[in-house]
Amino acid sequence: MRQILIPTDFSENAWNATRYALELFKEDECVFHLLNTYTPALVSNRFIAHPKNGRPIAAGSKEQSEEGLGKLMHRIRNYTSNDNHYFETYSSFAMLNDEVKQFVEQEGIDYIVMGTKGASDQPEVYMGHNTVRLLKSIKSCPILAIPKPFEFARPDEITFSTDFYRFYTDSELAPLIEMAKTFDATIRIVHIQQGIAPLTDVQQFNLGMLRKYLGPVEHYVHTVSELDSVSKTLQVFNEELNIHLLAMLNYRYSYLDQVTEDPVVKKKTFETEVPLMIIPELSMGGPGHRAKSPMSYAEGIN
C-alpha cells in the first residue's frame, strides 16, 4: 500500500495538488496523510506572549487547523469515491519542515505531493519557501510539486533532465522507473547544451549506465541547444512533445540546487507548467525503514 504525504495550508494551490494526487494514484491502494502544521503568531509585549480575548493562542490555532482538515475531508468526499483510498489527518504545532522530515521517516512515505507554492506567496513566485525548504531537506523520498493551474493528465511522457556529469544509482532512478512502469510511459532523457559539443568520456560512461538502468522502460535521448535559459528550453521541449511530468534529480551543485539558493524561486529564474518530480540524492541502500505510527485517525472513502 502506497503512503502519500500531502502537506496542506488549505489554499487552492494545496487543493490543486491534492486533486492531482487523488487522480495520479486512483488505481493504487493508498493511505493519504493530510498534514497541516501551525505556528501561531504571538501577540507580545517585547518577548512576553499574551492570549487573545482570554483564549490560549495555540489552542485557537489548533481549532482552526482541525477545522480546516475537516473541511478538506468533506471536499475530498464530494470530489471522489474510491475504495482504494484511505485518509489520515494530522494537525501539528510544529515547523512544517521539521514535522515532514520526522513524518517521512516514521511512516515510510513513498511520495510527498504538494503545491509549488502556498497561499502567502506572491504571483511572481514559482516555488514558495515551504517547498524550497522541503526540497533541500528531504533525502529519502521524491517530492511531486504541482503548479497551479494544472489539470490532471496521465504522465505517459516523462522528461528527465540531465547533463550526464553525474553517475546515477539504481536507488535514485527507482522512482522514475516505477512511475514509467505504472503509466506505461516513455522517458525522454534531455541533455541541454550551450552549443554543440561531443560528450566527454565521463558523460559517455554515465549515459551508458543510465540507459542500462532504464532498460526495462522505453526511453530516448534528446540533445537540444539551450534557448534563453534551461527553464525556457525545458518548457518548449515539454510543449512540443506534450510532456506531462518533468523529473529532475536534486543533488549538490545540480541545476535545481542552483535555482533554489534563494528562499523562494521566482518565475523569471525557473518555471515549469507541468508537475515537477524532485528525486533526492540517495545512498546505494535507498530509502530507510518503514514504521507505522498514526497520529490521529484513518478514514476510507467508500
PDB file of C-alpha atoms in Angstrom:
ATOM      1  CA  MET A   1       0.000   0.000   0.000  1.00  0.00           C
ATOM      2  CA  ARG A   2       1.422   3.374  -1.009  1.00  0.00           C
ATOM      3  CA  GLN A   3       1.969   6.009   1.657  1.00  0.00           C
ATOM      4  CA  ILE A   4       1.376   9.508   0.279  1.00  0.00           C
ATOM      5  CA  LEU A   5       2.023  12.650   2.331  1.00  0.00           C
ATOM      6  CA  ILE A   6       0.137  15.813   1.362  1.00  0.00           C
ATOM      7  CA  PRO A   7       1.132  18.924   3.343  1.00  0.00           C
ATOM      8  CA  THR A   8      -1.666  21.490   3.128  1.00  0.00           C
ATOM      9  CA  ASP A   9      -2.264  25.096   4.104  1.00  0.00           C
ATOM     10  CA  PHE A  10      -5.869  24.833   2.805  1.00  0.00           C
ATOM     11  CA  SER A  11      -5.110  27.125  -0.155  1.00  0.00           C
ATOM     12  CA  GLU A  12      -6.333  26.487  -3.692  1.00  0.00           C
ATOM     13  CA  ASN A  13      -2.742  25.640  -4.603  1.00  0.00           C
ATOM     14  CA  ALA A  14      -2.791  22.899  -1.966  1.00  0.00           C
ATOM     15  CA  TRP A  15      -6.194  21.641  -3.151  1.00  0.00           C
ATOM     16  CA  ASN A  16      -4.894  21.515  -6.725  1.00  0.00           C
ATOM     17  CA  ALA A  17      -2.026  19.282  -5.514  1.00  0.00           C
ATOM     18  CA  THR A  18      -4.456  17.112  -3.529  1.00  0.00           C
ATOM     19  CA  ARG A  19      -6.644  16.543  -6.604  1.00  0.00           C
ATOM     20  CA  TYR A  20      -3.552  15.654  -8.617  1.00  0.00           C
ATOM     21  CA  ALA A  21      -2.518  13.033  -6.051  1.00  0.00           C
ATOM     22  CA  LEU A  22      -6.004  11.510  -5.972  1.00  0.00           C
ATOM     23  CA  GLU A  23      -6.025  11.198  -9.762  1.00  0.00           C
ATOM     24  CA  LEU A  24      -2.414  10.049 -10.131  1.00  0.00           C
ATOM     25  CA  PHE A  25      -2.847   7.198  -7.659  1.00  0.00           C
ATOM     26  CA  LYS A  26      -6.511   6.409  -8.264  1.00  0.00           C
ATOM     27  CA  GLU A  27      -5.754   2.827  -9.358  1.00  0.00           C
ATOM     28  CA  ASP A  28      -3.487   2.162  -6.368  1.00  0.00           C
ATOM     29  CA  GLU A  29      -4.280   1.217  -2.802  1.00  0.00           C
ATOM     30  CA  CYS A  30      -3.057   4.221  -0.831  1.00  0.00           C
ATOM     31  CA  VAL A  31      -3.069   5.913   2.518  1.00  0.00           C
ATOM     32  CA  PHE A  32      -3.102   9.679   2.082  1.00  0.00           C
ATOM     33  CA  HIS A  33      -1.648  11.516   5.064  1.00  0.00           C
ATOM     34  CA  LEU A  34      -3.071  15.052   5.128  1.00  0.00           C
ATOM     35  CA  LEU A  35      -0.810  17.253   7.245  1.00  0.00           C
ATOM     36  CA  ASN A  36      -1.370  20.799   8.449  1.00  0.00           C
ATOM     37  CA  THR A  37       1.152  22.463  10.717  1.00  0.00           C
ATOM     38  CA  TYR A  38       0.630  25.708  12.559  1.00  0.00           C
ATOM     39  CA  THR A  39       2.920  28.107  14.382  1.00  0.00           C
ATOM     40  CA  PRO A  40       0.608  30.854  15.679  1.00  0.00           C
ATOM     41  CA  ALA A  41       1.734  34.440  15.550  1.00  0.00           C
ATOM     42  CA  LEU A  42       2.248  35.670  19.098  1.00  0.00           C
ATOM     43  CA  VAL A  43       0.651  38.813  20.431  1.00  0.00           C
ATOM     44  CA  SER A  44       3.518  40.075  22.568  1.00  0.00           C
ATOM     45  CA  ASN A  45       4.849  42.923  24.623  1.00  0.00           C
ATOM     46  CA  ARG A  46       8.534  42.603  23.768  1.00  0.00           C
ATOM     47  CA  PHE A  47       9.118  38.871  24.317  1.00  0.00           C
ATOM     48  CA  ILE A  48       6.093  38.067  26.513  1.00  0.00           C
ATOM     49  CA  ALA A  49       3.192  36.344  24.764  1.00  0.00           C
ATOM     50  CA  HIS A  50      -0.379  37.141  25.763  1.00  0.00           C
ATOM     51  CA  PRO A  51      -3.589  35.296  24.832  1.00  0.00           C
ATOM     52  CA  LYS A  52      -6.192  36.929  22.605  1.00  0.00           C
ATOM     53  CA  ASN A  53      -9.555  37.529  24.294  1.00  0.00           C
ATOM     54  CA  GLY A  54      -8.518  35.325  27.187  1.00  0.00           C
ATOM     55  CA  ARG A  55      -8.056  32.278  24.909  1.00  0.00           C
ATOM     56  CA  PRO A  56      -4.724  30.467  24.575  1.00  0.00           C
ATOM     57  CA  ILE A  57      -3.201  31.371  21.206  1.00  0.00           C
ATOM     58  CA  ALA A  58      -2.037  27.837  20.377  1.00  0.00           C
ATOM     59  CA  ALA A  59      -5.464  26.421  21.233  1.00  0.00           C
ATOM     60  CA  GLY A  60      -7.171  28.805  18.812  1.00  0.00           C
ATOM     61  CA  SER A  61      -4.769  27.896  16.027  1.00  0.00           C
ATOM     62  CA  LYS A  62      -5.257  24.185  16.709  1.00  0.00           C
ATOM     63  CA  GLU A  63      -9.019  24.628  16.372  1.00  0.00           C
ATOM     64  CA  GLN A  64      -8.543  26.381  13.023  1.00  0.00           C
ATOM     65  CA  SER A  65      -6.173  23.653  11.849  1.00  0.00           C
ATOM     66  CA  GLU A  66      -8.526  20.820  12.798  1.00  0.00           C
ATOM     67  CA  GLU A  67     -11.499  22.658  11.298  1.00  0.00           C
ATOM     68  CA  GLY A  68      -9.564  23.135   8.056  1.00  0.00           C
ATOM     69  CA  LEU A  69      -8.723  19.433   7.900  1.00  0.00           C
ATOM     70  CA  GLY A  70     -12.371  18.567   8.464  1.00  0.00           C
ATOM     71  CA  LYS A  71     -13.406  20.830   5.586  1.00  0.00           C
ATOM     72  CA  LEU A  72     -10.701  19.292   3.400  1.00  0.00           C
ATOM     73  CA  MET A  73     -12.021  15.783   4.100  1.00  0.00           C
ATOM     74  CA  HIS A  74     -15.527  16.969   3.199  1.00  0.00           C
ATOM     75  CA  ARG A  75     -14.208  18.428  -0.053  1.00  0.00           C
ATOM     76  CA  ILE A  76     -12.446  15.160  -0.881  1.00  0.00           C
ATOM     77  CA  ARG A  77     -15.643  13.168  -0.262  1.00  0.00           C
ATOM     78  CA  ASN A  78     -17.518  15.446  -2.642  1.00  0.00           C
ATOM     79  CA  TYR A  79     -14.769  15.111  -5.245  1.00  0.00           C
ATOM     80  CA  THR A  80     -14.209  11.345  -5.319  1.00  0.00           C
ATOM     81  CA  SER A  81     -15.283   7.947  -4.077  1.00  0.00           C
ATOM     82  CA  ASN A  82     -12.525   5.352  -4.198  1.00  0.00           C
ATOM     83  CA  ASP A  83     -12.407   2.120  -2.199  1.00  0.00           C
ATOM     84  CA  ASN A  84      -8.629   2.005  -2.686  1.00  0.00           C
ATOM     85  CA  HIS A  85      -8.045   5.244  -0.815  1.00  0.00           C
ATOM     86  CA  TYR A  86      -7.777   5.811   2.931  1.00  0.00           C
ATOM     87  CA  PHE A  87      -7.071   9.057   4.701  1.00  0.00           C
ATOM     88  CA  GLU A  88      -5.405  10.158   7.904  1.00  0.00           C
ATOM     89  CA  THR A  89      -5.432  13.781   9.065  1.00  0.00           C
ATOM     90  CA  TYR A  90      -2.740  15.360  11.208  1.00  0.00           C
ATOM     91  CA  SER A  91      -2.773  18.723  12.936  1.00  0.00           C
ATOM     92  CA  SER A  92       0.590  19.596  14.438  1.00  0.00           C
ATOM     93  CA  PHE A  93       2.008  22.570  16.328  1.00  0.00           C
ATOM     94  CA  ALA A  94       5.413  22.497  14.639  1.00  0.00           C
ATOM     95  CA  MET A  95       7.513  23.892  11.833  1.00  0.00           C
ATOM     96  CA  LEU A  96       6.472  22.232   8.571  1.00  0.00           C
ATOM     97  CA  ASN A  97       9.985  21.240   7.569  1.00  0.00           C
ATOM     98  CA  ASP A  98      10.754  19.510  10.883  1.00  0.00           C
ATOM     99  CA  GLU A  99       7.401  17.733  11.003  1.00  0.00           C
ATOM    100  CA  VAL A 100       7.639  16.439   7.435  1.00  0.00           C
ATOM    101  CA  LYS A 101      11.168  15.095   7.953  1.00  0.00           C
ATOM    102  CA  GLN A 102      10.059  13.186  11.045  1.00  0.00           C
ATOM    103  CA  PHE A 103       6.858  12.039   9.352  1.00  0.00           C
ATOM    104  CA  VAL A 104       8.640  10.680   6.286  1.00  0.00           C
ATOM    105  CA  GLU A 105      10.950   8.606   8.470  1.00  0.00           C
ATOM    106  CA  GLN A 106       8.234   7.270  10.792  1.00  0.00           C
ATOM    107  CA  GLU A 107       5.592   6.482   8.185  1.00  0.00           C
ATOM    108  CA  GLY A 108       7.761   5.231   5.317  1.00  0.00           C
ATOM    109  CA  ILE A 109       6.343   7.813   2.914  1.00  0.00           C
ATOM    110  CA  ASP A 110       6.619   6.930  -0.790  1.00  0.00           C
ATOM    111  CA  TYR A 111       5.800  10.375  -2.210  1.00  0.00           C
ATOM    112  CA  ILE A 112       5.244  13.892  -0.933  1.00  0.00           C
ATOM    113  CA  VAL A 113       2.713  15.755  -3.077  1.00  0.00           C
ATOM    114  CA  MET A 114       2.340  19.500  -2.600  1.00  0.00           C
ATOM    115  CA  GLY A 115       1.734  22.733  -4.450  1.00  0.00           C
ATOM    116  CA  THR A 116       4.699  24.633  -5.816  1.00  0.00           C
ATOM    117  CA  LYS A 117       3.699  27.487  -3.524  1.00  0.00           C
ATOM    118  CA  GLY A 118       1.292  28.349  -0.733  1.00  0.00           C
ATOM    119  CA  ALA A 119      -1.378  30.950  -0.114  1.00  0.00           C
ATOM    120  CA  SER A 120       1.060  33.609   1.116  1.00  0.00           C
ATOM    121  CA  ASP A 121       3.420  33.518  -1.879  1.00  0.00           C
ATOM    122  CA  GLN A 122       3.306  36.302  -4.471  1.00  0.00           C
ATOM    123  CA  PRO A 123       2.221  35.888  -8.139  1.00  0.00           C
ATOM    124  CA  GLU A 124       5.783  36.280  -9.415  1.00  0.00           C
ATOM    125  CA  VAL A 125       6.899  33.321  -7.284  1.00  0.00           C
ATOM    126  CA  TYR A 126       7.040  29.867  -8.882  1.00  0.00           C
ATOM    127  CA  MET A 127       8.239  27.874  -5.868  1.00  0.00           C
ATOM    128  CA  GLY A 128       7.487  29.128  -2.358  1.00  0.00           C
ATOM    129  CA  HIS A 129       9.643  28.980   0.740  1.00  0.00           C
ATOM    130  CA  ASN A 130       7.994  25.855   2.194  1.00  0.00           C
ATOM    131  CA  THR A 131       8.526  23.851  -0.997  1.00  0.00           C
ATOM    132  CA  VAL A 132      12.116  25.072  -1.306  1.00  0.00           C
ATOM    133  CA  ARG A 133      12.888  24.100   2.294  1.00  0.00           C
ATOM    134  CA  LEU A 134      11.469  20.611   1.838  1.00  0.00           C
ATOM    135  CA  LEU A 135      13.272  20.173  -1.465  1.00  0.00           C
ATOM    136  CA  LYS A 136      16.549  20.913   0.318  1.00  0.00           C
ATOM    137  CA  SER A 137      15.944  18.787   3.403  1.00  0.00           C
ATOM    138  CA  ILE A 138      14.036  15.657   2.301  1.00  0.00           C
ATOM    139  CA  LYS A 139      16.535  12.981   1.301  1.00  0.00           C
ATOM    140  CA  SER A 140      14.531   9.748   1.375  1.00  0.00           C
ATOM    141  CA  CYS A 141      11.549  10.115  -0.985  1.00  0.00           C
ATOM    142  CA  PRO A 142      10.525  12.045  -4.115  1.00  0.00           C
ATOM    143  CA  ILE A 143       8.541  15.274  -3.981  1.00  0.00           C
ATOM    144  CA  LEU A 144       5.864  15.967  -6.587  1.00  0.00           C
ATOM    145  CA  ALA A 145       5.487  19.748  -6.830  1.00  0.00           C
ATOM    146  CA  ILE A 146       2.282  20.677  -8.645  1.00  0.00           C
ATOM    147  CA  PRO A 147       1.863  24.100 -10.301  1.00  0.00           C
ATOM    148  CA  LYS A 148      -1.470  25.876 -10.414  1.00  0.00           C
ATOM    149  CA  PRO A 149      -3.356  25.815 -12.639  1.00  0.00           C
ATOM    150  CA  PHE A 150      -2.772  22.275 -13.891  1.00  0.00           C
ATOM    151  CA  GLU A 151      -5.496  19.896 -14.990  1.00  0.00           C
ATOM    152  CA  PHE A 152      -4.505  16.291 -14.418  1.00  0.00           C
ATOM    153  CA  ALA A 153      -3.136  14.387 -17.391  1.00  0.00           C
ATOM    154  CA  ARG A 154      -1.633  10.905 -17.337  1.00  0.00           C
ATOM    155  CA  PRO A 155       2.170  11.149 -17.316  1.00  0.00           C
ATOM    156  CA  ASP A 156       2.598   8.888 -20.340  1.00  0.00           C
ATOM    157  CA  GLU A 157       5.570  11.011 -21.452  1.00  0.00           C
ATOM    158  CA  ILE A 158       8.166  11.953 -18.820  1.00  0.00           C
ATOM    159  CA  THR A 159      11.085  14.329 -19.292  1.00  0.00           C
ATOM    160  CA  PHE A 160      14.238  13.531 -17.324  1.00  0.00           C
ATOM    161  CA  SER A 161      16.715  16.397 -17.498  1.00  0.00           C
ATOM    162  CA  THR A 162      20.423  15.660 -17.018  1.00  0.00           C
ATOM    163  CA  ASP A 163      23.854  16.861 -18.129  1.00  0.00           C
ATOM    164  CA  PHE A 164      25.405  13.362 -17.797  1.00  0.00           C
ATOM    165  CA  TYR A 165      28.096  14.681 -15.466  1.00  0.00           C
ATOM    166  CA  ARG A 166      26.752  12.717 -12.524  1.00  0.00           C
ATOM    167  CA  PHE A 167      26.521   8.953 -12.066  1.00  0.00           C
ATOM    168  CA  TYR A 168      23.007   7.894 -11.009  1.00  0.00           C
ATOM    169  CA  THR A 169      22.442   4.945  -8.698  1.00  0.00           C
ATOM    170  CA  ASP A 170      19.680   2.425  -9.238  1.00  0.00           C
ATOM    171  CA  SER A 171      18.003   3.556  -5.998  1.00  0.00           C
ATOM    172  CA  GLU A 172      17.856   7.149  -7.237  1.00  0.00           C
ATOM    173  CA  LEU A 173      16.327   6.119 -10.558  1.00  0.00           C
ATOM    174  CA  ALA A 174      13.831   3.715  -8.956  1.00  0.00           C
ATOM    175  CA  PRO A 175      11.019   6.320  -8.526  1.00  0.00           C
ATOM    176  CA  LEU A 176      11.390   7.401 -12.161  1.00  0.00           C
ATOM    177  CA  ILE A 177      11.306   3.816 -13.430  1.00  0.00           C
ATOM    178  CA  GLU A 178       8.359   2.951 -11.193  1.00  0.00           C
ATOM    179  CA  MET A 179       6.387   5.939 -12.471  1.00  0.00           C
ATOM    180  CA  ALA A 180       7.146   4.978 -16.078  1.00  0.00           C
ATOM    181  CA  LYS A 181       6.092   1.362 -15.497  1.00  0.00           C
ATOM    182  CA  THR A 182       2.890   2.383 -13.696  1.00  0.00           C
ATOM    183  CA  PHE A 183       1.707   4.542 -16.581  1.00  0.00           C
ATOM    184  CA  ASP A 184       3.438   2.670 -19.419  1.00  0.00           C
ATOM    185  CA  ALA A 185       5.258   5.930 -20.033  1.00  0.00           C
ATOM    186  CA  THR A 186       8.140   6.863 -22.288  1.00  0.00           C
ATOM    187  CA  ILE A 187      11.085   8.591 -20.623  1.00  0.00           C
ATOM    188  CA  ARG A 188      12.650  11.419 -22.623  1.00  0.00           C
ATOM    189  CA  ILE A 189      16.219  11.961 -21.423  1.00  0.00           C
ATOM    190  CA  VAL A 190      17.021  15.599 -22.203  1.00  0.00           C
ATOM    191  CA  HIS A 191      20.558  16.925 -22.373  1.00  0.00           C
ATOM    192  CA  ILE A 192      20.672  20.711 -22.811  1.00  0.00           C
ATOM    193  CA  GLN A 193      23.853  22.169 -24.302  1.00  0.00           C
ATOM    194  CA  GLN A 194      25.163  25.673 -24.875  1.00  0.00           C
ATOM    195  CA  GLY A 195      26.304  24.973 -28.395  1.00  0.00           C
ATOM    196  CA  ILE A 196      27.038  21.537 -29.800  1.00  0.00           C
ATOM    197  CA  ALA A 197      29.940  19.590 -28.344  1.00  0.00           C
ATOM    198  CA  PRO A 198      30.753  15.873 -28.126  1.00  0.00           C
ATOM    199  CA  LEU A 199      30.239  14.142 -24.796  1.00  0.00           C
ATOM    200  CA  THR A 200      33.283  13.643 -22.610  1.00  0.00           C
ATOM    201  CA  ASP A 201      34.374  10.152 -21.585  1.00  0.00           C
ATOM    202  CA  VAL A 202      32.713  10.667 -18.192  1.00  0.00           C
ATOM    203  CA  GLN A 203      29.468  11.770 -19.835  1.00  0.00           C
ATOM    204  CA  GLN A 204      29.567   8.819 -22.230  1.00  0.00           C
ATOM    205  CA  PHE A 205      30.027   6.401 -19.334  1.00  0.00           C
ATOM    206  CA  ASN A 206      27.208   7.946 -17.284  1.00  0.00           C
ATOM    207  CA  LEU A 207      24.902   7.933 -20.308  1.00  0.00           C
ATOM    208  CA  GLY A 208      25.646   4.259 -20.867  1.00  0.00           C
ATOM    209  CA  MET A 209      24.899   3.374 -17.250  1.00  0.00           C
ATOM    210  CA  LEU A 210      21.738   5.487 -17.300  1.00  0.00           C
ATOM    211  CA  ARG A 211      20.455   3.654 -20.363  1.00  0.00           C
ATOM    212  CA  LYS A 212      21.325   0.343 -18.727  1.00  0.00           C
ATOM    213  CA  TYR A 213      19.292   1.192 -15.610  1.00  0.00           C
ATOM    214  CA  LEU A 214      16.396   2.456 -17.751  1.00  0.00           C
ATOM    215  CA  GLY A 215      16.455  -0.703 -19.857  1.00  0.00           C
ATOM    216  CA  PRO A 216      13.110  -2.041 -18.542  1.00  0.00           C
ATOM    217  CA  VAL A 217      11.221   1.021 -19.848  1.00  0.00           C
ATOM    218  CA  GLU A 218      11.004   2.755 -23.209  1.00  0.00           C
ATOM    219  CA  HIS A 219      13.350   5.724 -23.304  1.00  0.00           C
ATOM    220  CA  TYR A 220      15.008   8.070 -25.777  1.00  0.00           C
ATOM    221  CA  VAL A 221      17.912  10.511 -25.552  1.00  0.00           C
ATOM    222  CA  HIS A 222      17.479  14.075 -26.819  1.00  0.00           C
ATOM    223  CA  THR A 223      20.295  16.615 -27.081  1.00  0.00           C
ATOM    224  CA  VAL A 224      18.970  20.149 -27.519  1.00  0.00           C
ATOM    225  CA  SER A 225      20.539  23.586 -27.700  1.00  0.00           C
ATOM    226  CA  GLU A 226      19.766  25.955 -24.861  1.00  0.00           C
ATOM    227  CA  LEU A 227      17.388  28.777 -25.709  1.00  0.00           C
ATOM    228  CA  ASP A 228      17.170  31.793 -23.387  1.00  0.00           C
ATOM    229  CA  SER A 229      17.630  29.566 -20.334  1.00  0.00           C
ATOM    230  CA  VAL A 230      17.431  25.953 -19.183  1.00  0.00           C
ATOM    231  CA  SER A 231      13.944  26.670 -17.841  1.00  0.00           C
ATOM    232  CA  LYS A 232      12.728  28.083 -21.166  1.00  0.00           C
ATOM    233  CA  THR A 233      14.319  25.205 -23.092  1.00  0.00           C
ATOM    234  CA  LEU A 234      12.538  22.616 -20.946  1.00  0.00           C
ATOM    235  CA  GLN A 235       9.216  24.442 -21.302  1.00  0.00           C
ATOM    236  CA  VAL A 236       9.471  24.460 -25.101  1.00  0.00           C
ATOM    237  CA  PHE A 237      10.559  20.807 -25.176  1.00  0.00           C
ATOM    238  CA  ASN A 238       7.664  19.752 -22.944  1.00  0.00           C
ATOM    239  CA  GLU A 239       5.139  21.688 -25.011  1.00  0.00           C
ATOM    240  CA  GLU A 240       6.354  20.290 -28.333  1.00  0.00           C
ATOM    241  CA  LEU A 241       6.290  16.666 -27.132  1.00  0.00           C
ATOM    242  CA  ASN A 242       3.169  17.046 -24.979  1.00  0.00           C
ATOM    243  CA  ILE A 243       5.037  16.101 -21.800  1.00  0.00           C
ATOM    244  CA  HIS A 244       3.027  15.916 -18.566  1.00  0.00           C
ATOM    245  CA  LEU A 245       5.768  15.330 -15.977  1.00  0.00           C
ATOM    246  CA  LEU A 246       9.282  16.723 -15.562  1.00  0.00           C
ATOM    247  CA  ALA A 247      11.717  14.735 -13.393  1.00  0.00           C
ATOM    248  CA  MET A 248      14.975  16.110 -12.031  1.00  0.00           C
ATOM    249  CA  LEU A 249      17.496  14.782  -9.530  1.00  0.00           C
ATOM    250  CA  ASN A 250      18.380  17.189  -6.739  1.00  0.00           C
ATOM    251  CA  TYR A 251      21.986  16.966  -5.602  1.00  0.00           C
ATOM    252  CA  ARG A 252      24.742  19.364  -4.624  1.00  0.00           C
ATOM    253  CA  TYR A 253      25.683  21.728  -7.468  1.00  0.00           C
ATOM    254  CA  SER A 254      22.835  20.419  -9.628  1.00  0.00           C
ATOM    255  CA  TYR A 255      20.672  22.807 -11.630  1.00  0.00           C
ATOM    256  CA  LEU A 256      17.911  22.536  -9.022  1.00  0.00           C
ATOM    257  CA  ASP A 257      20.406  23.199  -6.249  1.00  0.00           C
ATOM    258  CA  GLN A 258      21.485  26.385  -8.018  1.00  0.00           C
ATOM    259  CA  VAL A 259      17.992  27.767  -8.662  1.00  0.00           C
ATOM    260  CA  THR A 260      16.929  27.130  -5.054  1.00  0.00           C
ATOM    261  CA  GLU A 261      19.754  29.092  -3.442  1.00  0.00           C
ATOM    262  CA  ASP A 262      17.260  31.818  -2.501  1.00  0.00           C
ATOM    263  CA  PRO A 263      14.345  31.225  -0.072  1.00  0.00           C
ATOM    264  CA  VAL A 264      11.875  31.305  -2.978  1.00  0.00           C
ATOM    265  CA  VAL A 265      12.213  30.606  -6.712  1.00  0.00           C
ATOM    266  CA  LYS A 266      10.836  33.357  -8.912  1.00  0.00           C
ATOM    267  CA  LYS A 267       9.303  32.587 -12.284  1.00  0.00           C
ATOM    268  CA  LYS A 268      11.999  34.556 -14.086  1.00  0.00           C
ATOM    269  CA  THR A 269      14.569  32.121 -12.639  1.00  0.00           C
ATOM    270  CA  PHE A 270      12.737  28.832 -13.152  1.00  0.00           C
ATOM    271  CA  GLU A 271       9.212  27.766 -14.044  1.00  0.00           C
ATOM    272  CA  THR A 272       7.507  24.691 -15.423  1.00  0.00           C
ATOM    273  CA  GLU A 273       3.852  24.411 -16.358  1.00  0.00           C
ATOM    274  CA  VAL A 274       3.820  20.659 -15.712  1.00  0.00           C
ATOM    275  CA  PRO A 275       4.288  18.832 -12.396  1.00  0.00           C
ATOM    276  CA  LEU A 276       7.871  18.523 -11.228  1.00  0.00           C
ATOM    277  CA  MET A 277       9.115  15.267  -9.687  1.00  0.00           C
ATOM    278  CA  ILE A 278      12.104  16.080  -7.495  1.00  0.00           C
ATOM    279  CA  ILE A 279      14.203  12.991  -6.839  1.00  0.00           C
ATOM    280  CA  PRO A 280      16.604  13.298  -3.889  1.00  0.00           C
ATOM    281  CA  GLU A 281      20.198  12.206  -3.863  1.00  0.00           C
ATOM    282  CA  LEU A 282      20.186   8.783  -2.221  1.00  0.00           C
ATOM    283  CA  SER A 283      22.717   6.312  -0.913  1.00  0.00           C
ATOM    284  CA  MET A 284      23.146   2.946  -2.569  1.00  0.00           C
ATOM    285  CA  GLY A 285      20.853   1.481   0.076  1.00  0.00           C
ATOM    286  CA  GLY A 286      17.942   3.710  -0.880  1.00  0.00           C
ATOM    287  CA  PRO A 287      15.181   4.925   1.433  1.00  0.00           C
ATOM    288  CA  GLY A 288      15.118   3.864   5.065  1.00  0.00           C
ATOM    289  CA  HIS A 289      12.838   1.636   7.080  1.00  0.00           C
ATOM    290  CA  ARG A 290       9.066   1.800   7.270  1.00  0.00           C
ATOM    291  CA  ALA A 291       7.183   2.017  10.535  1.00  0.00           C
ATOM    292  CA  LYS A 292       3.542   2.871  11.090  1.00  0.00           C
ATOM    293  CA  SER A 293       2.844   5.449  13.802  1.00  0.00           C
ATOM    294  CA  PRO A 294      -0.562   7.084  13.203  1.00  0.00           C
ATOM    295  CA  MET A 295      -1.004  10.460  14.855  1.00  0.00           C
ATOM    296  CA  SER A 296      -4.777  10.764  14.550  1.00  0.00           C
ATOM    297  CA  TYR A 297      -7.390   8.777  12.640  1.00  0.00           C
ATOM    298  CA  ALA A 298      -7.846   6.834   9.423  1.00  0.00           C
ATOM    299  CA  GLU A 299     -10.878   7.120   7.208  1.00  0.00           C
ATOM    300  CA  GLY A 300     -11.698   5.295   3.996  1.00  0.00           C
ATOM    301  CA  ILE A 301     -13.647   6.850   1.144  1.00  0.00           C
ATOM    302  CA  ASN A 302     -16.261   4.315   0.078  1.00  0.00           C
TER     303      ASN A 302
END
